[in-house]
XYZ file of C-alpha atoms in Angstrom:
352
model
C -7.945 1.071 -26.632
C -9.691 4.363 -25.726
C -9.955 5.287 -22.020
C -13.630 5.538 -21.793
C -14.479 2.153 -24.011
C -12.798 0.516 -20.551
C -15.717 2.115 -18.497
C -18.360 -0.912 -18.652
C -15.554 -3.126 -17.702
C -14.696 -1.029 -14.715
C -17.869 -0.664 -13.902
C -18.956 -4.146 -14.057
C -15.414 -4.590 -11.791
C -16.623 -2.290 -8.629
C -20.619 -3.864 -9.073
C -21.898 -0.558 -11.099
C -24.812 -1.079 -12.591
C -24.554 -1.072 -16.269
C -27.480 -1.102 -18.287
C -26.259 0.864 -21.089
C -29.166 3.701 -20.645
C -28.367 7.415 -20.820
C -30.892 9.963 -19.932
C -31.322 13.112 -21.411
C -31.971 15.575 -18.677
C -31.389 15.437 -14.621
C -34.843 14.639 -14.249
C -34.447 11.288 -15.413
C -31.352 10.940 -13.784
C -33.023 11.607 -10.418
C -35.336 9.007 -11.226
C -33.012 6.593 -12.090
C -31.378 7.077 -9.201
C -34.214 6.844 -7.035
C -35.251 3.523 -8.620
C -31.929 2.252 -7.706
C -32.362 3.038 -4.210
C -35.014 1.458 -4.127
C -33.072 -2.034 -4.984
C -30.312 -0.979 -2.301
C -32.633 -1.002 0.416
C -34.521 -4.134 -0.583
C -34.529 -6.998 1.623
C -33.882 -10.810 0.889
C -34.486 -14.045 2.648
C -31.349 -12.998 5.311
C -33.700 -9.827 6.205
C -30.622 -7.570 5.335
C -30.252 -5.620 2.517
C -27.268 -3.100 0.339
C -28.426 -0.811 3.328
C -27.720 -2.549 6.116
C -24.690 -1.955 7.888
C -22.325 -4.412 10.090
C -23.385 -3.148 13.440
C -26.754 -3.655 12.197
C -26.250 -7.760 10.679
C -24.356 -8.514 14.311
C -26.806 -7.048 16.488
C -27.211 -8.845 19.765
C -25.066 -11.299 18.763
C -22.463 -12.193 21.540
C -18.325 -12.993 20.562
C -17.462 -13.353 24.021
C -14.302 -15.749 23.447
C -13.980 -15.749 19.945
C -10.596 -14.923 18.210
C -10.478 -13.978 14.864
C -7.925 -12.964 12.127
C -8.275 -9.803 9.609
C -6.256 -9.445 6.679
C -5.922 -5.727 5.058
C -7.325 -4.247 8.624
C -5.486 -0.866 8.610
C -8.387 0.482 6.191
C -11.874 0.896 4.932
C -13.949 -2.359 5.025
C -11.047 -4.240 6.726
C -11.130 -1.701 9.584
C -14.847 -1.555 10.434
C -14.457 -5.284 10.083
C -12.031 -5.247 13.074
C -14.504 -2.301 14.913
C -17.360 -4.384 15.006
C -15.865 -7.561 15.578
C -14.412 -5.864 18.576
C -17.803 -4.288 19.444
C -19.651 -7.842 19.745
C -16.128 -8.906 22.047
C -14.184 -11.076 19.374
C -10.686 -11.012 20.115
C -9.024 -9.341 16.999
C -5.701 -10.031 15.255
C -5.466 -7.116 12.492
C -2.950 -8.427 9.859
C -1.631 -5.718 8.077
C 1.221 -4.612 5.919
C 1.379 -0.989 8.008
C 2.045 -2.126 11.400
C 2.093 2.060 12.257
C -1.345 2.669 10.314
C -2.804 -0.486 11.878
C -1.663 1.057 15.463
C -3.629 3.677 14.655
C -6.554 2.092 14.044
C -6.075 -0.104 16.699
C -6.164 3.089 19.382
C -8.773 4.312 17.645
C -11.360 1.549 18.261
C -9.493 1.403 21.661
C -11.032 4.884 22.711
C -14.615 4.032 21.370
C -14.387 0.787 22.690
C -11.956 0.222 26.149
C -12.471 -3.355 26.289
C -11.942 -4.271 23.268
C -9.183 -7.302 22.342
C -7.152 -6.577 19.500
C -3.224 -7.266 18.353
C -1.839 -5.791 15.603
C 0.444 -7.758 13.259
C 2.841 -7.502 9.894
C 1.746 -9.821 7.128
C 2.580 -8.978 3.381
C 0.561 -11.140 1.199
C 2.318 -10.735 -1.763
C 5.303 -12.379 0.369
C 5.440 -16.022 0.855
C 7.783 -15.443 3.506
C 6.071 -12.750 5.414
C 2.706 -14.887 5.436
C 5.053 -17.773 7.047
C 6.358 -15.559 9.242
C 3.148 -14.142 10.498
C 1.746 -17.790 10.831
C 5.113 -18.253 12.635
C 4.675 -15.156 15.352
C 0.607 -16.002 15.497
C 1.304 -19.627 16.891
C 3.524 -18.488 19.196
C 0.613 -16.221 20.860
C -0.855 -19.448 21.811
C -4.524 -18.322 20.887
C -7.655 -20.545 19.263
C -8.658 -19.149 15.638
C -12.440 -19.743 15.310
C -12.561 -16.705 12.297
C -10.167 -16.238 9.207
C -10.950 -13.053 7.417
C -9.301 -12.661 3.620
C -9.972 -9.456 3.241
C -7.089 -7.581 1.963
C -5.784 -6.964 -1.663
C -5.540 -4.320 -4.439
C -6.657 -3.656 -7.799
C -5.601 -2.523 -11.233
C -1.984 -2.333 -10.410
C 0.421 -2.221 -13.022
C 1.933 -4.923 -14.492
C 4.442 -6.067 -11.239
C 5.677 -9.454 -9.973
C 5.894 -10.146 -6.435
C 9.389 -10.585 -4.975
C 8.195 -14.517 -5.424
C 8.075 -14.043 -9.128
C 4.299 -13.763 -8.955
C 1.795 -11.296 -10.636
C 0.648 -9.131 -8.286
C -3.176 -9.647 -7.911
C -2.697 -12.891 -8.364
C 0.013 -13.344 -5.317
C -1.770 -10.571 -2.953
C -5.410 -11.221 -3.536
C -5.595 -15.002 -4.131
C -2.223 -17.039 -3.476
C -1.004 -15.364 -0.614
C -4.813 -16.023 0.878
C -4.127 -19.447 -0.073
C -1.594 -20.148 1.772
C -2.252 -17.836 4.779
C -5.258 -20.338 4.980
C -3.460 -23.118 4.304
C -0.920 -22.503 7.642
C -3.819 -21.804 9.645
C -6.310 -24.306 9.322
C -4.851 -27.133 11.281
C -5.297 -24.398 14.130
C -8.557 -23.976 13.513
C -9.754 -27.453 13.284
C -8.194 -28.046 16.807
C -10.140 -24.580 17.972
C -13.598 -25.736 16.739
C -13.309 -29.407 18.025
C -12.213 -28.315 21.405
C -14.904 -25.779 22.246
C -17.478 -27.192 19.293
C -18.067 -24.044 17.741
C -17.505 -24.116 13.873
C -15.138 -22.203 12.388
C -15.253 -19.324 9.605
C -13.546 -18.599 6.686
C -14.547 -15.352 4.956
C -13.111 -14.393 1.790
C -13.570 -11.300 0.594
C -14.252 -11.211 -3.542
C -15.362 -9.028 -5.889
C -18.415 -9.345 -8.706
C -15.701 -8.636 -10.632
C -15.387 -12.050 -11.217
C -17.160 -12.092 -14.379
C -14.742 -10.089 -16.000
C -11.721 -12.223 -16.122
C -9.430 -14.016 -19.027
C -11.658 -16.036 -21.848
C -10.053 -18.955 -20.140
C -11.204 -18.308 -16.604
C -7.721 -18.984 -15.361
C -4.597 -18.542 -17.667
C -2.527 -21.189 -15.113
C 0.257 -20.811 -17.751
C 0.857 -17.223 -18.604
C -0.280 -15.817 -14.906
C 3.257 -14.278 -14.716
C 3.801 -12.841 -18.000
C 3.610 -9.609 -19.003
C 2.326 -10.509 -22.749
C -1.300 -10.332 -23.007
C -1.581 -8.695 -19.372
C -4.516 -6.251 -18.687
C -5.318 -4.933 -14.982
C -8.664 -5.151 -15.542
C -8.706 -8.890 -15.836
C -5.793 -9.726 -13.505
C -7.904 -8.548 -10.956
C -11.148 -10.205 -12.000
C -8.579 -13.521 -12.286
C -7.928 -12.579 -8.998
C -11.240 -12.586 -7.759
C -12.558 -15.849 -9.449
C -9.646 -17.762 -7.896
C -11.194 -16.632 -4.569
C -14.444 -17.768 -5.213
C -13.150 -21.095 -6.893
C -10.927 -21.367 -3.405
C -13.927 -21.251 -1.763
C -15.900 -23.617 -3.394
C -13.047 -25.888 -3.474
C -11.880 -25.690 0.106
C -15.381 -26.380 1.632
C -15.785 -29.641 -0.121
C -12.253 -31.019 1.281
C -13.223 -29.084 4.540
C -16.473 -31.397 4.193
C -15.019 -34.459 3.093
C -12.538 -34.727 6.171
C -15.290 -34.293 8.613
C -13.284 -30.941 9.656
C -16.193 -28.005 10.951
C -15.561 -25.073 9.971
C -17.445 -23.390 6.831
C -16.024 -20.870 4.202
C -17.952 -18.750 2.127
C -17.189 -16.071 -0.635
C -18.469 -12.868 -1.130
C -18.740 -9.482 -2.781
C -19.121 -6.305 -0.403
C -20.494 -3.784 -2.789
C -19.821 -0.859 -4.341
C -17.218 1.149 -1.938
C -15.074 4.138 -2.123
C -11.803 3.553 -0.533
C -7.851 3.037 -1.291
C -7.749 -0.239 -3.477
C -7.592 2.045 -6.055
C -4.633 3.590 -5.172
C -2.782 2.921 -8.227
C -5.615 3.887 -10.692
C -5.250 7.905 -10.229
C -7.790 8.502 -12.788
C -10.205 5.831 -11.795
C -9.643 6.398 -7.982
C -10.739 10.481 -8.843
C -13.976 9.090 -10.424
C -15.237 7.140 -7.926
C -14.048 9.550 -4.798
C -16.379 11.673 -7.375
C -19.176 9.373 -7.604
C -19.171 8.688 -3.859
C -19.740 12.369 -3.133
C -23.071 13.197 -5.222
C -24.125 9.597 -6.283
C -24.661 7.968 -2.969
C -27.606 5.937 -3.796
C -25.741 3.527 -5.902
C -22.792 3.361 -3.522
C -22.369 1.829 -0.086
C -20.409 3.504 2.848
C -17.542 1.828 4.829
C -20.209 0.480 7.088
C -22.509 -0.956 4.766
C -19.548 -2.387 3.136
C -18.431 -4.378 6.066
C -22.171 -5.561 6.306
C -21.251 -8.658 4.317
C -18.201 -10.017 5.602
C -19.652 -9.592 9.291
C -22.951 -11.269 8.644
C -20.487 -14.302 7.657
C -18.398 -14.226 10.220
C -20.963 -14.082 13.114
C -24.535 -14.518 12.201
C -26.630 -17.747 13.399
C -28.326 -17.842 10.224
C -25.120 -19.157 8.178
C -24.489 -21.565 10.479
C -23.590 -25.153 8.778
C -23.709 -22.959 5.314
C -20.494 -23.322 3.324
C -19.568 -22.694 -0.309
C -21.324 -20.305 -1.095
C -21.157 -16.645 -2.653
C -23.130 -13.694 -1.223
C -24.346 -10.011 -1.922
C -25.724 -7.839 0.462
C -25.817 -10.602 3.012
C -27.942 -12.904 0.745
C -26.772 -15.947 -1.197
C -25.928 -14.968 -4.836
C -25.846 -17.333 -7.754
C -22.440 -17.712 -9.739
C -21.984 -17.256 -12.887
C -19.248 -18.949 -16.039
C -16.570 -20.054 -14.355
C -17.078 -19.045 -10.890
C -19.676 -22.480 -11.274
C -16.802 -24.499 -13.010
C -16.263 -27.851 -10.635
C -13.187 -28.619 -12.961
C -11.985 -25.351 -13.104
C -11.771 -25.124 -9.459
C -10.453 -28.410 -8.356
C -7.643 -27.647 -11.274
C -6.782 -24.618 -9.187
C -6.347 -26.177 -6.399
C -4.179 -28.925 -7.564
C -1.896 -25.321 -9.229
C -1.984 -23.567 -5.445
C -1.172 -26.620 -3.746
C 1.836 -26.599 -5.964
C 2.500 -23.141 -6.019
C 3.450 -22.672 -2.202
C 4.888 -25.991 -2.267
């Protein structure tokens, strides 16, 4: 397959727009441009828009006694996540697979912000044994968990297996999420019934949903090589979070147990989730230099994930997908009821 026939797939993977028009001279362009701006800095029914950024969605809202997990926290939207959280006085666990680059971090939004509550800790999601272990070392802090943030995960590696014989995206962004969550509800069921504040699950997706396997999920060829595109591993990836979602709030519902989770996509964003995609990766650092209009900055990218974590107005709200901190519909088999619940039944038995 020729590299550039891949391009509406990748863009239709990082939220590009993708209309299929070309314009002839940099007038146009300009104006196309413009007109897309124009959609970035629209409103919805939240009152935030593409252009609003997390300090802005948490404004005046108070975390005072709040603890809250971050997965992925060393870097781009996972950082700012743990910034702001730490800004509106959330205690802040950063889970990360760089204990040394988290440090950093963690100093950094020490010197802007001296008060600030945060612990840094190892977690490898693509381990089943480091996410135990984590869980493990968490407990044994003794703190309430009132806010689980999935954030972390990578995209368009290279065929690879975990060391648990698991293909990457799916192990890192979905499975090890899974049961990270898993481990840590009980903890946060006894945290929200004790102080009667619900608790949050955010999970961190990708529009790139759409652009997954003709069968949504291939449950029986997830590990093999044959067939295997990084394209659609990742959008696999990203379905299964959304379908997780879904799922996990109607059990979360049916038991009587408060504490929401919601899905979400945080934009177009330049940072190092690209990593392995050299060529890709050059495009969009590219792109993010003299295209801004149709791409969001670290803090606009956190927007999102914040609004969910911490806003009033998504209180009681659970199952759901947004963009740009406004409910989104879902589309093929992110909507599937079957599709999910069969999922389930496959993670359940996965980290079993």
């Amino acid at each position: 397959m020729p590299l550039w026939s891949t391009f509406p797939s990748f863009c239709s993977i990082l939220g590009f727009p993708n209309s299929g028009r070309r314009e002839k001279n940099s007038k146009h362009r300009s104006v196309v441009f413009v007109d897309m701006w124009w959609l970035f800095s629209r409103k919805g029914t939240s009152g935030f828009s593409a252009a609003s950024t997390a300090e802005e969605v948490t404004e005046g809202i108070n975390g005072t006694g709040l603890t809250a997990i971050v997965t992925g926290a060393s870097s781009g939207i996972g950082a700012e996540t743990c910034r702001v959280l730490a800004l509106r006085g959330v205690h802040v666990v950063m889970a990360d697979i760089n204990l040394s680059t988290g440090s950093n971090v963690k100093e950094a939004i020490m010197k802007e912000i001296p008060t600030a509550k945060i612990d840094v800790m190892e977690l490898d999601l693509s381990s089943m044994a480091s996410i135990r272990k984590f869980v493990e070392n968490f407990n044994m802090l003794n703190l309430p968990l009132n806010i689980l943030i999935n954030n972390a995960g990578v995209a368009l590696v290279p065929f690879l297996l975990s060391q648990d014989g698991i293909e990457l995206h799916f192990a890192t962004n979905y499975l090890g999420h899974f049961l990270l969550t898993n481990l840590l509800l009980e903890n946060m069921r006894i945290t929200a019934h004790k102080n009667g504040i619900e608790g949050r699950i955010v999970i961190v997706s990708s529009v790139g949903y759409k652009v997954t396997y003709h069968e949504g999920i291939r449950f029986d060829r997830i590990n093999e090589k044959s067939g295997y595109y990084s394209f659609l591993a990742y959008g696999q990836s990203k379905l299964a979070n959304i379908l997780h979602a879904r799922e996990l709030s109607n059990h979360l519902k049916e038991q009587g147990i408060e504490v929401t989770v919601n899905s979400l996509h945080p934009g177009v964003i330049a940072t190092n989730i690209l990593q392995h995609q050299r060529f890709w990766n050059g495009i969009v650092t590219a792109v993010s230099k003299y295209v801004l209009n149709v791409m969001k900055n670290v803090q606009q990218g956190a927007a999102t994930t914040c609004y969910l974590a911490l806003h009033p107005q998504v209180q009681g709200v659970s199952g759901r997908y947004f963009v740009d901190c406004n409910e989104a519909e879902l589309k093929s088999h992110a909507a599937d009821t079957n599709l999910a619940k069969k999922l389930w039944d496959f993670s359940m038995g996965s980290i079993s």
